[in-house]
PDB file of C-alpha atoms in Angstrom:
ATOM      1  CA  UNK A   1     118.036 121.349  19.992  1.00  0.00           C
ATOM      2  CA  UNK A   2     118.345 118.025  19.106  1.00  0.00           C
ATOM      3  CA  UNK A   3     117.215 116.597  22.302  1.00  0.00           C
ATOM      4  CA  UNK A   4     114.289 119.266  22.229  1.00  0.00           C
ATOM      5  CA  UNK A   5     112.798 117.466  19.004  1.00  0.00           C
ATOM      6  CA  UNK A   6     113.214 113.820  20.503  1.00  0.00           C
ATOM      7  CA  UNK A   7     111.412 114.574  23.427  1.00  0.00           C
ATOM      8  CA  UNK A   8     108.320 116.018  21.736  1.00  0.00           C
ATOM      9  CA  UNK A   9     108.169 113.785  19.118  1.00  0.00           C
ATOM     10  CA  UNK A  10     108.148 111.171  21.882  1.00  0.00           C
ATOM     11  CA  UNK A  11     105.812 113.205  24.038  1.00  0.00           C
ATOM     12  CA  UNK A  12     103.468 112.876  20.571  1.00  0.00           C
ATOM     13  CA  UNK A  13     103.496 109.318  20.051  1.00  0.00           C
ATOM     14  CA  UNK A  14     102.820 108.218  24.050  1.00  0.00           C
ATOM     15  CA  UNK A  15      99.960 110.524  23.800  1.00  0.00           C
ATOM     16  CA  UNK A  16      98.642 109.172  20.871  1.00  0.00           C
ATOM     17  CA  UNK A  17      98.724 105.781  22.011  1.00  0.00           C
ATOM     18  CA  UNK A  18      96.660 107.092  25.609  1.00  0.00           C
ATOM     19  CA  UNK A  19      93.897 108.151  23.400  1.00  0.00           C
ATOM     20  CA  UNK A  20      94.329 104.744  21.520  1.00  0.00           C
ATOM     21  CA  UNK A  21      94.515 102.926  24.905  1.00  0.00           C
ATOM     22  CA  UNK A  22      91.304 105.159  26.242  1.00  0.00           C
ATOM     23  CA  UNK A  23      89.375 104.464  23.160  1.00  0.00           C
ATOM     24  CA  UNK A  24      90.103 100.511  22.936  1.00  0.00           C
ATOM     25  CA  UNK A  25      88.783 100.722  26.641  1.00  0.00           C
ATOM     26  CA  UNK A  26      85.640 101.989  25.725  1.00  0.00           C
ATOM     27  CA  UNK A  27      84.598  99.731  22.680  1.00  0.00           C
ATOM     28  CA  UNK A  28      85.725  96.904  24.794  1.00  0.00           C
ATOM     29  CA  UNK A  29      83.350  98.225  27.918  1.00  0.00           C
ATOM     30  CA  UNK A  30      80.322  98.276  24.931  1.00  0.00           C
ATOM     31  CA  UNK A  31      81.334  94.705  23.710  1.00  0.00           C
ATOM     32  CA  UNK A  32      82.465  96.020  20.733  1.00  0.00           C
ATOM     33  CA  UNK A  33      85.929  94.494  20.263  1.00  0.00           C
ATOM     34  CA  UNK A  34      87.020  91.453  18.763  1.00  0.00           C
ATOM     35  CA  UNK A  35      89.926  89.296  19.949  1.00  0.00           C
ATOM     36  CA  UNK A  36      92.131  87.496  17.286  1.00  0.00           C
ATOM     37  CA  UNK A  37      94.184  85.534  19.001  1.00  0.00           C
ATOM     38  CA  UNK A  38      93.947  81.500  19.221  1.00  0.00           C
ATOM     39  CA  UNK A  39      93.236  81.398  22.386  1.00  0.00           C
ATOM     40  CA  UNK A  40      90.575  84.102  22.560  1.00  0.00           C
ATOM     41  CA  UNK A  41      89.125  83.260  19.508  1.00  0.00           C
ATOM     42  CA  UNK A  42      88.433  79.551  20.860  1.00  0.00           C
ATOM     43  CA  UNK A  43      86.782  81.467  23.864  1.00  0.00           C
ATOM     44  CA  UNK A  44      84.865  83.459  21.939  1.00  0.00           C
ATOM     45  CA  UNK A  45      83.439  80.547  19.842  1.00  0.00           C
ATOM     46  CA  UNK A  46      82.470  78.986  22.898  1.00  0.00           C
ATOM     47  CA  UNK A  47      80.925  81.787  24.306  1.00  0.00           C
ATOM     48  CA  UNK A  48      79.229  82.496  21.287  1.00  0.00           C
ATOM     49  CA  UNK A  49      77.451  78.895  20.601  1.00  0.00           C
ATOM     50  CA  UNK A  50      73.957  78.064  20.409  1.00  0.00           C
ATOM     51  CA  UNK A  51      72.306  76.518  23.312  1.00  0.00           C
ATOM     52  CA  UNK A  52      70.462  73.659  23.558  1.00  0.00           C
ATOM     53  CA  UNK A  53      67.052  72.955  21.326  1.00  0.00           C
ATOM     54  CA  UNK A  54      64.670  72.375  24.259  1.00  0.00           C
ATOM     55  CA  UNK A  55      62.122  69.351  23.314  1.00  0.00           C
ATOM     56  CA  UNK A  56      58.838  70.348  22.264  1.00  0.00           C
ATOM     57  CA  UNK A  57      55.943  69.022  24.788  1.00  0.00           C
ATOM     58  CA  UNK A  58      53.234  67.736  23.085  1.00  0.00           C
ATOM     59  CA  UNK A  59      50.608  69.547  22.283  1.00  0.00           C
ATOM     60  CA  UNK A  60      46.647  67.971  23.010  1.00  0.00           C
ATOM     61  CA  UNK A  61      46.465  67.392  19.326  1.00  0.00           C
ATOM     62  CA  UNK A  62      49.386  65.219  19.360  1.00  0.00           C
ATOM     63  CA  UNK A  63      48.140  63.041  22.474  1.00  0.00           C
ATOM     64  CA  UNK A  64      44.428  62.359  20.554  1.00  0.00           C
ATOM     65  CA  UNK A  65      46.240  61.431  17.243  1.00  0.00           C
ATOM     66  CA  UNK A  66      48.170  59.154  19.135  1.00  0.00           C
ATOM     67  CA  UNK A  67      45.507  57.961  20.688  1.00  0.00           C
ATOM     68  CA  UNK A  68      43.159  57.253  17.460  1.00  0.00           C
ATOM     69  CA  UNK A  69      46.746  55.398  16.217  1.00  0.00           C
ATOM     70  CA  UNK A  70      46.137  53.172  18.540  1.00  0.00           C
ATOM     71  CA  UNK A  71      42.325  52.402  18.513  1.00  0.00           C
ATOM     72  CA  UNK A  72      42.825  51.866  14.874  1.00  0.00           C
ATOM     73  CA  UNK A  73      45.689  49.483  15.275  1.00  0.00           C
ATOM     74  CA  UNK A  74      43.421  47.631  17.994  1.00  0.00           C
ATOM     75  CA  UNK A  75      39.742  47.951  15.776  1.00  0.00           C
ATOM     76  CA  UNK A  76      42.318  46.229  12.717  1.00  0.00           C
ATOM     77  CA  UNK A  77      43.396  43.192  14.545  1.00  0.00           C
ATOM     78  CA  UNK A  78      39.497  42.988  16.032  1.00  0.00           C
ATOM     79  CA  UNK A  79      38.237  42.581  12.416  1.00  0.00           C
ATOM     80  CA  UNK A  80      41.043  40.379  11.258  1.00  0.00           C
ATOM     81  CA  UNK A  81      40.382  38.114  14.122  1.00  0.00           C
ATOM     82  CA  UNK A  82      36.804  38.159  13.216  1.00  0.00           C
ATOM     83  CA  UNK A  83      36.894  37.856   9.653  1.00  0.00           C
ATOM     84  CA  UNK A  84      40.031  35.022  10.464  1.00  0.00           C
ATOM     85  CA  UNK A  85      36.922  33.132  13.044  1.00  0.00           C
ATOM     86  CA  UNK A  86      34.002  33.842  10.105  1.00  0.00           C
ATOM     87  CA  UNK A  87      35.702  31.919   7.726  1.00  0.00           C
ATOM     88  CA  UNK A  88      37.018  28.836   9.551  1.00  0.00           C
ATOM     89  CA  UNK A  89      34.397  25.896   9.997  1.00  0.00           C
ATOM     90  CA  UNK A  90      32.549  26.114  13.667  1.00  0.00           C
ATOM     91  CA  UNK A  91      30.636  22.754  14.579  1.00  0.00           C
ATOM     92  CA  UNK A  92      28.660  25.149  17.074  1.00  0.00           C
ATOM     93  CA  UNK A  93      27.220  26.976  13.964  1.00  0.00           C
ATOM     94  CA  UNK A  94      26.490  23.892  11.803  1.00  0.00           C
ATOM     95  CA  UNK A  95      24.507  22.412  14.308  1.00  0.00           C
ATOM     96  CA  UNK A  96      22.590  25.628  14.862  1.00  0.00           C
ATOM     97  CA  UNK A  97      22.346  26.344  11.219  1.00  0.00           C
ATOM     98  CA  UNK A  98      20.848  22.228  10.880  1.00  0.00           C
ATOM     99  CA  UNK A  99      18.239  22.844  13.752  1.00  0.00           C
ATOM    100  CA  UNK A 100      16.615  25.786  11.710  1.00  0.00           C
ATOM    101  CA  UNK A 101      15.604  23.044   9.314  1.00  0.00           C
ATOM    102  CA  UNK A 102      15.015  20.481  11.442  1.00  0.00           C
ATOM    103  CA  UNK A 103      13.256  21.724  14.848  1.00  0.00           C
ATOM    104  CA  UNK A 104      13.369  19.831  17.399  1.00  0.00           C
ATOM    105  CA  UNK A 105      14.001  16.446  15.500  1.00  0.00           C
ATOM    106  CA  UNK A 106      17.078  15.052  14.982  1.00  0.00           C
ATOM    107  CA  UNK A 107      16.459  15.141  10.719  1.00  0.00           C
ATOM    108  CA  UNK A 108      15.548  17.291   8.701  1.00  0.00           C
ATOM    109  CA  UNK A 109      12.410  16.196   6.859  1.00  0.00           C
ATOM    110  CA  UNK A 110      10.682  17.643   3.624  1.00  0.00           C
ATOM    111  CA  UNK A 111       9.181  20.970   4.901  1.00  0.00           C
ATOM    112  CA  UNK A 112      12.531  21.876   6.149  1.00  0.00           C
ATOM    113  CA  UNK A 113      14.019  20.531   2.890  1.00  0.00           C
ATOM    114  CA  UNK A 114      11.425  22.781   0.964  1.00  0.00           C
ATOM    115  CA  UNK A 115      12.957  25.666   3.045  1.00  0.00           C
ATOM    116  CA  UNK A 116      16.424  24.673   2.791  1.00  0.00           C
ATOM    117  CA  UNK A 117      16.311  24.118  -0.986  1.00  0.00           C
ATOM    118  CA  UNK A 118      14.615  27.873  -0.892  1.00  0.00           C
ATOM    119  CA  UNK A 119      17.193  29.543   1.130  1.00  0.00           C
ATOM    120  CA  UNK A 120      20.107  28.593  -1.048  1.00  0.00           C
ATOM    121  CA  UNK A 121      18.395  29.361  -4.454  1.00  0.00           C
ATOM    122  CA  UNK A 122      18.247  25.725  -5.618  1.00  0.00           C
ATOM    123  CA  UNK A 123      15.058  24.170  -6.746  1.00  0.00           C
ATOM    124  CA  UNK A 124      14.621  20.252  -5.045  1.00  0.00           C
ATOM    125  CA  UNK A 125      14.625  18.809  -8.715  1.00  0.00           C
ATOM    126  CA  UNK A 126      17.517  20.740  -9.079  1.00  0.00           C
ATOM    127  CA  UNK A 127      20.946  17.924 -10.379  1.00  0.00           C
ATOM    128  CA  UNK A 128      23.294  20.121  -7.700  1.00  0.00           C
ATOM    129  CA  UNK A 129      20.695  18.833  -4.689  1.00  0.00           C
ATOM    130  CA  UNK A 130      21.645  15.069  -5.805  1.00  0.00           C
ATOM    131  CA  UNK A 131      25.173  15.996  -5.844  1.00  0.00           C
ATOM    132  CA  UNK A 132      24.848  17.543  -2.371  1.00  0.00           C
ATOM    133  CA  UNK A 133      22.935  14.689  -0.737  1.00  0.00           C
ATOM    134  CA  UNK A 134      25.826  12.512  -2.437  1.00  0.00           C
ATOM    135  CA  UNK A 135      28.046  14.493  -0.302  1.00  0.00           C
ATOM    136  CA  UNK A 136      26.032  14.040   2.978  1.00  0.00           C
ATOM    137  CA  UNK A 137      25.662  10.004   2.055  1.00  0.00           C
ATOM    138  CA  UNK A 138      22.731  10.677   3.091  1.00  0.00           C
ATOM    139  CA  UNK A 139      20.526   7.601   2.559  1.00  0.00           C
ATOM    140  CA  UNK A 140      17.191   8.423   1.898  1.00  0.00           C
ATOM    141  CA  UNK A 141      15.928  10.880   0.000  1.00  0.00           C
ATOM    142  CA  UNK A 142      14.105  13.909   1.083  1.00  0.00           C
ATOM    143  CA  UNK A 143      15.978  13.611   4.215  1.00  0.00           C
ATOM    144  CA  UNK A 144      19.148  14.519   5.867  1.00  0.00           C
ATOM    145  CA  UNK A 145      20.000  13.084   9.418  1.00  0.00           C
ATOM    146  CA  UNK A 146      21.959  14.633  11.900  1.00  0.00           C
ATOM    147  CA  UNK A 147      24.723  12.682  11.477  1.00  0.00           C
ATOM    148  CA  UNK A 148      24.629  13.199   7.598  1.00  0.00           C
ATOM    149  CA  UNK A 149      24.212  16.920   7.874  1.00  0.00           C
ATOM    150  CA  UNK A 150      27.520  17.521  10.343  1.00  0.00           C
ATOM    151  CA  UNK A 151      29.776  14.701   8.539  1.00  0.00           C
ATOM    152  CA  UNK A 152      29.101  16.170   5.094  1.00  0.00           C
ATOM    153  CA  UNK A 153      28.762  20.074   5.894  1.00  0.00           C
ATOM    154  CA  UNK A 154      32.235  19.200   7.596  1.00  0.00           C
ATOM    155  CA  UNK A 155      33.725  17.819   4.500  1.00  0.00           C
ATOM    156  CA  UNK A 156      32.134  20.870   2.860  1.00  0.00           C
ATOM    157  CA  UNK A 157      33.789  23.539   5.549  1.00  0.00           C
ATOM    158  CA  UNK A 158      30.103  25.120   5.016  1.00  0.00           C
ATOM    159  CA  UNK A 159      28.357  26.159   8.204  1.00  0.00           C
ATOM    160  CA  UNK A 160      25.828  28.727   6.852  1.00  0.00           C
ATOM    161  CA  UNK A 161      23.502  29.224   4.196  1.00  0.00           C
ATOM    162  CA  UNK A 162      25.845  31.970   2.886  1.00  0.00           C
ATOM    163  CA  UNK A 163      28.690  29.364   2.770  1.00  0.00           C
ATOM    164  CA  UNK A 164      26.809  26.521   0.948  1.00  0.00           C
ATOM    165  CA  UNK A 165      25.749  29.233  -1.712  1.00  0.00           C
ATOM    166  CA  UNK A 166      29.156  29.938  -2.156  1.00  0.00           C
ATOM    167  CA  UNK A 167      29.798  26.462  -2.534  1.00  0.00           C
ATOM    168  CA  UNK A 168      27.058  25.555  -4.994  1.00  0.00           C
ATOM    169  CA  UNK A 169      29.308  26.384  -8.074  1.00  0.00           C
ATOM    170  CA  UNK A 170      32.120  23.765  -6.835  1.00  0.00           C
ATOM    171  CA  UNK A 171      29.342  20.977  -6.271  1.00  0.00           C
ATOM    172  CA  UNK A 172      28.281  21.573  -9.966  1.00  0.00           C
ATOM    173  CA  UNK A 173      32.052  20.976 -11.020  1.00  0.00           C
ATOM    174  CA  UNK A 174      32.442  17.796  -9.258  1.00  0.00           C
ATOM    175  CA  UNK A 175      29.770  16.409 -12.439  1.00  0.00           C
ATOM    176  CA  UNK A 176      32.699  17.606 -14.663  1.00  0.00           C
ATOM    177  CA  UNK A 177      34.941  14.918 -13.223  1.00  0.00           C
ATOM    178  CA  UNK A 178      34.113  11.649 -14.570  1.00  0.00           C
ATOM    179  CA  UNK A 179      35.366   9.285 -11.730  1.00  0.00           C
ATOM    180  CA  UNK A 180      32.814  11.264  -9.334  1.00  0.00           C
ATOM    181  CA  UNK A 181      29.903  11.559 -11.718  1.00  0.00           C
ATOM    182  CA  UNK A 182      30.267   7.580 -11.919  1.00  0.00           C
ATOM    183  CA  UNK A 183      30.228   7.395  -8.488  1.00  0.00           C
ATOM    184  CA  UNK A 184      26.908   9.900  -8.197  1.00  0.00           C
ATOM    185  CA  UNK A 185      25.323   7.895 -10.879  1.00  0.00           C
ATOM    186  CA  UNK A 186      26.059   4.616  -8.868  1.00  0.00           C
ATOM    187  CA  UNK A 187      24.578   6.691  -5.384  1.00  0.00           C
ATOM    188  CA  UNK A 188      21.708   7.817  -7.319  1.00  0.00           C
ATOM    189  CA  UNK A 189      20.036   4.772  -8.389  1.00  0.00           C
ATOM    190  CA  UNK A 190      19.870   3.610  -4.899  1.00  0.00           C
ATOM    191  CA  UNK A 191      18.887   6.971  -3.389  1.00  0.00           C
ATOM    192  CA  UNK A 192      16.368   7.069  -5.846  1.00  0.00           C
ATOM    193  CA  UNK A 193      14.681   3.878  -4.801  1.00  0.00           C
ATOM    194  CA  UNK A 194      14.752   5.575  -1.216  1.00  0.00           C
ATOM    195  CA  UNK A 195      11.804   7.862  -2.598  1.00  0.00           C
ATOM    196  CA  UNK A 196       9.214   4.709  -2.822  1.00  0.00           C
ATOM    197  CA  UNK A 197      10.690   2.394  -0.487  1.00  0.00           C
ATOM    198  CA  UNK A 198      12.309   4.445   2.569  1.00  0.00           C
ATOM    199  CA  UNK A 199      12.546   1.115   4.662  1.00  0.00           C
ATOM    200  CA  UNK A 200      15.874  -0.440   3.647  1.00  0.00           C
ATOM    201  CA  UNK A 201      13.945  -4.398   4.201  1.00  0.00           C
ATOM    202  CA  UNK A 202      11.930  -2.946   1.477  1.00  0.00           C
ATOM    203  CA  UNK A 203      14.445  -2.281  -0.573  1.00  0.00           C
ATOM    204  CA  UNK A 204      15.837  -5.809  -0.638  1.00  0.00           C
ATOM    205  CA  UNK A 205      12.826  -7.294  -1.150  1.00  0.00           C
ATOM    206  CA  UNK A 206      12.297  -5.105  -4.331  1.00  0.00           C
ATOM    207  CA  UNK A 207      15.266  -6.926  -5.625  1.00  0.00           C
ATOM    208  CA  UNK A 208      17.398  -3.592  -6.135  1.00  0.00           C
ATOM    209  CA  UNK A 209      15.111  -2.365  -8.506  1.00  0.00           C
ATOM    210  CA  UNK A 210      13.987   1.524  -9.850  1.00  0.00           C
ATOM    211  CA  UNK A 211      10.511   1.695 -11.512  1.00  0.00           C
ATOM    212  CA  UNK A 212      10.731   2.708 -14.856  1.00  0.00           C
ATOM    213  CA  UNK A 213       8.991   6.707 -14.101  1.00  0.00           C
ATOM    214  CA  UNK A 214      11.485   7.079 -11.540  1.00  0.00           C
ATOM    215  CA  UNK A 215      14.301   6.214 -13.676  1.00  0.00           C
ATOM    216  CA  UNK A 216      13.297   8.104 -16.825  1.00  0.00           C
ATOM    217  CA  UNK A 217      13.153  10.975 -14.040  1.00  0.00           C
ATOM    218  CA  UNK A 218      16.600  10.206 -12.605  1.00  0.00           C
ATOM    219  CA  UNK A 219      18.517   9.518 -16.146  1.00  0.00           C
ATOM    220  CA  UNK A 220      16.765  12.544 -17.693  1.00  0.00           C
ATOM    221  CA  UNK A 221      18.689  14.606 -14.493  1.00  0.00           C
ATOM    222  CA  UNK A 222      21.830  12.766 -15.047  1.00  0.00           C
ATOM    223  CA  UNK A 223      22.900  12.582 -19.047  1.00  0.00           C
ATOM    224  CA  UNK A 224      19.857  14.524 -20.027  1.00  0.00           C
ATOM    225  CA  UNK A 225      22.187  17.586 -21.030  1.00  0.00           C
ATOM    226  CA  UNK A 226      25.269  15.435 -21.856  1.00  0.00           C
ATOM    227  CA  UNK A 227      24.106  12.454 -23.864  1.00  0.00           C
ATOM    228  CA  UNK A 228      22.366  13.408 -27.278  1.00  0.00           C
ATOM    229  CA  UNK A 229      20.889  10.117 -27.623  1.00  0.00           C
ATOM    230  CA  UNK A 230      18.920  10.540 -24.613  1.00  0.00           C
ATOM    231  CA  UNK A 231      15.685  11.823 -25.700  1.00  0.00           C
ATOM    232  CA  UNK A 232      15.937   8.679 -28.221  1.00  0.00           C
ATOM    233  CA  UNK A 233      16.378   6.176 -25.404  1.00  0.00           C
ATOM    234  CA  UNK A 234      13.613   7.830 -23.314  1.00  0.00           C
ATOM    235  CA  UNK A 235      10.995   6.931 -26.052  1.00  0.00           C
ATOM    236  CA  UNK A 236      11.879   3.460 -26.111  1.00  0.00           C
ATOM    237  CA  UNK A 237      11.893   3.304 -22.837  1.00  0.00           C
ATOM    238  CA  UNK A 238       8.134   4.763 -22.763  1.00  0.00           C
ATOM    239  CA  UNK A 239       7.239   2.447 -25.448  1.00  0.00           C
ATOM    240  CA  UNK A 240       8.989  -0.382 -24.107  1.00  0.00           C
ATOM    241  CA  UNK A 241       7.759  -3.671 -22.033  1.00  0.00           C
ATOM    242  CA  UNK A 242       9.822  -2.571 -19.068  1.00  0.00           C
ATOM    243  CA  UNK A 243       8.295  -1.604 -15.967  1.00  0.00           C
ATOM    244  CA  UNK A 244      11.377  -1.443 -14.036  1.00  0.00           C
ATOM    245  CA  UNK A 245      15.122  -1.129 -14.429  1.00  0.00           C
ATOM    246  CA  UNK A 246      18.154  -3.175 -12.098  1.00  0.00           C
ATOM    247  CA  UNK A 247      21.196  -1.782 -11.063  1.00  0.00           C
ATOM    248  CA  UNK A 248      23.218  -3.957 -13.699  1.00  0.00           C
ATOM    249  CA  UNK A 249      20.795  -1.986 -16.559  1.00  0.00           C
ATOM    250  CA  UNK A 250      21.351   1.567 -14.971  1.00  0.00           C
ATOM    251  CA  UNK A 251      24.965   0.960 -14.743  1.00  0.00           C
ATOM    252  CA  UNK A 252      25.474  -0.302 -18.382  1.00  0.00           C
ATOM    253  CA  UNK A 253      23.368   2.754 -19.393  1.00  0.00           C
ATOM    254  CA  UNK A 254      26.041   5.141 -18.330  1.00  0.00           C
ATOM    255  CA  UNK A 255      28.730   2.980 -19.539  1.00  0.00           C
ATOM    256  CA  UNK A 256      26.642   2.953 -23.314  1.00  0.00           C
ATOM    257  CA  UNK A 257      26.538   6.752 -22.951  1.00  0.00           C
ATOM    258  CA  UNK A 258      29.879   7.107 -22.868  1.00  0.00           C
ATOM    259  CA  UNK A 259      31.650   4.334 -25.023  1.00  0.00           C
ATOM    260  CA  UNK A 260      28.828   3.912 -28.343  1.00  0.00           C
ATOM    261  CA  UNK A 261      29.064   6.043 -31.040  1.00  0.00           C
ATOM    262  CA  UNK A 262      25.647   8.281 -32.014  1.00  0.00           C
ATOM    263  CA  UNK A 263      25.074   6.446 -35.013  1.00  0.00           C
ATOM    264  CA  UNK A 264      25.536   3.130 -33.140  1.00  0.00           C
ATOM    265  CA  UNK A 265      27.943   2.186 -35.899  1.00  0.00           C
ATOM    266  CA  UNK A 266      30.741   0.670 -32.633  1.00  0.00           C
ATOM    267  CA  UNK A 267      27.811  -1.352 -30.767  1.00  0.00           C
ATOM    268  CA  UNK A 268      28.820  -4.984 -30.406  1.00  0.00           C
ATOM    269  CA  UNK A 269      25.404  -7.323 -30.193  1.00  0.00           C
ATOM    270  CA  UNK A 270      27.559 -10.273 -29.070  1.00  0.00           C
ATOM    271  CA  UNK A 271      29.150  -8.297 -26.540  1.00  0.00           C
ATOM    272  CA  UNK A 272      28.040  -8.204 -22.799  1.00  0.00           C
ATOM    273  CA  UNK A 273      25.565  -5.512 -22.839  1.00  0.00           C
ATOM    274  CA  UNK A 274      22.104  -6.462 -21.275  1.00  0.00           C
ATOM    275  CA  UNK A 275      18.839  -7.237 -23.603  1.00  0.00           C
ATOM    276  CA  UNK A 276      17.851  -3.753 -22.730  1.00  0.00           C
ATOM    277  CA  UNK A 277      20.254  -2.465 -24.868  1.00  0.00           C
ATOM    278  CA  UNK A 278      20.145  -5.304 -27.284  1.00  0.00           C
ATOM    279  CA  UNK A 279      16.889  -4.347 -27.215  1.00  0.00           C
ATOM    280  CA  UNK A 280      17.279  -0.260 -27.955  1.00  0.00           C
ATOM    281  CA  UNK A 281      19.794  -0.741 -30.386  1.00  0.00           C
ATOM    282  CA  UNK A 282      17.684  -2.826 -32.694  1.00  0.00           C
ATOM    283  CA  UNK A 283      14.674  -0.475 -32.175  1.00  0.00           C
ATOM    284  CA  UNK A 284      16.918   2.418 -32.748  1.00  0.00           C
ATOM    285  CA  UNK A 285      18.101   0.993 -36.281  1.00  0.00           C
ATOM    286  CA  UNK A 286      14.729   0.128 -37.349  1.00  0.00           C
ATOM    287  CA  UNK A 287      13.154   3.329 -36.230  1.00  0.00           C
ATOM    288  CA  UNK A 288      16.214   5.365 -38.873  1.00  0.00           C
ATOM    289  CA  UNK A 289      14.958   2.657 -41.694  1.00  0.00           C
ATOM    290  CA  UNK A 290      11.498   3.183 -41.623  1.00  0.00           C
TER     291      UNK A 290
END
């Protein structure tokens, strides 16, 4: 009786684990099982990982963006090369820029001064034209050689009209600077007496002289807007017995300009100023008395 119970119980439990065994096999056949252990857990992971991200080709929007990368990169460098070779001095352009003044001579003379003077805004009277020829050396006036224009558009870095316009502001400056305006006062007085006599045997011969309109003309230019006393001096000068003026007088004028007071009240008559001076100081005082 006994052994009647232990066999069906047992009979029970091995048929309960065949339909187990049967149903295990059928998830597993539709993949729906899952393994727990280490080592089929590790081969599931495996199986289960992601494949490789395949690199996207590029697309023909990508290539022309690319390529306008480029062309950009390449127009960049173009105009920094260009801008780079507009601003550094070319000899090539000065001369050409010099024979649109000049022709086919080797100076430029006063119809292609006229033009000159009107391409860069500057009338010929103007004080900034003095300072430029100063610049040049050039020698006579009215002209500019060659040899003066390269030398002194060199020194310049100005190879274009455009350049020298840009320059005109600096070339006013240099009057600022009193060791240079000395020296243009100096160049003037001889570049002044180029105007009458061009030849330089001339020039000796007129004993390093300036006649007295030319010198009213070329001192009016000079300390006309700096030396109050000017207008003054100019009417002695027109009322005066001079009909010329030497270097030694011009210079002295300058130095007069800049040492004597406006009322006169420093001015030494024993010192070494010229009778010119002498002269204007004692017309001055009795002009104030009368």
């Amino acid at each position: 009786m006994h052994s009647d119970a232990s066999n069906f119980q047992l009979n029970s439990h091995l048929s309960t684990l065949a339909s187990i065994h049967k149903i295990y096999h059928t998830l597993h056949r539709l993949n729906l099982t899952e393994d727990v252990g280490p080592e089929s857990h590790g081969t599931a992971c495996c199986s289960r990982a992601m494949p490789p991200r395949k690199k996207r080709r590029p697309t023909a929007g990508d290539d022309l963006s690319a390529k306008k990368s480029r062309q950009d990169n390449v127009y960049r460098k173009q105009e920094t090369l260009q801008i780079q070779e507009a601003e550094a001095f070319s000899s090539k352009r000065c001369l050409e820029w010099f024979y649109e003044y000049a022709g086919c001579d080797d100076v430029v003379g006063p119809e292609g001064m006229e033009k000159f003077c009107e391409d860069i805004g500057v009338e010929p009277e103007n004080v900034v034209m003095l300072v430029l020829a100063w610049k040049l050396d050039a020698q006579s006036m009215g002209y500019f050689t060659l040899q003066e224009w390269l030398k002194g558009m060199g020194s310049l870095q100005c190879d274009s009209t455009e350049k020298l316009r840009n320059s005109l502001d600096y070339l006013r400056s240099v009057l600022n600077d009193a060791t240079s305006f000395k020296l243009i006062y100096r160049y003037a007085f001889d570049f002044a007496r180029t105007a009458i006599c061009p030849s330089p045997s001339l020039q000796e011969k007129d004993q390093r002289s300036l006649d007295l309109n030319t010198a009213k003309c070329m001192l009016g230019l000079l300390l006309g807007k700096t030396w109050p006393l000017f207008p003054v001096f100019n009417q002695f000068l027109e009322q005066s017995k001079y009909k010329v003026i030497n270097k030694d007088q011009w210079c002295n004028v300058l130095e007069f300009s800049r040492t004597i007071n406006l009322d006169l009240s420093n001015y030494d008559e024993d010192g070494a100023w010229p009778v010119l001076l002498d002269e204007f100081v004692e017309w001055y005082k009795d002009r104030e008395m009368s």
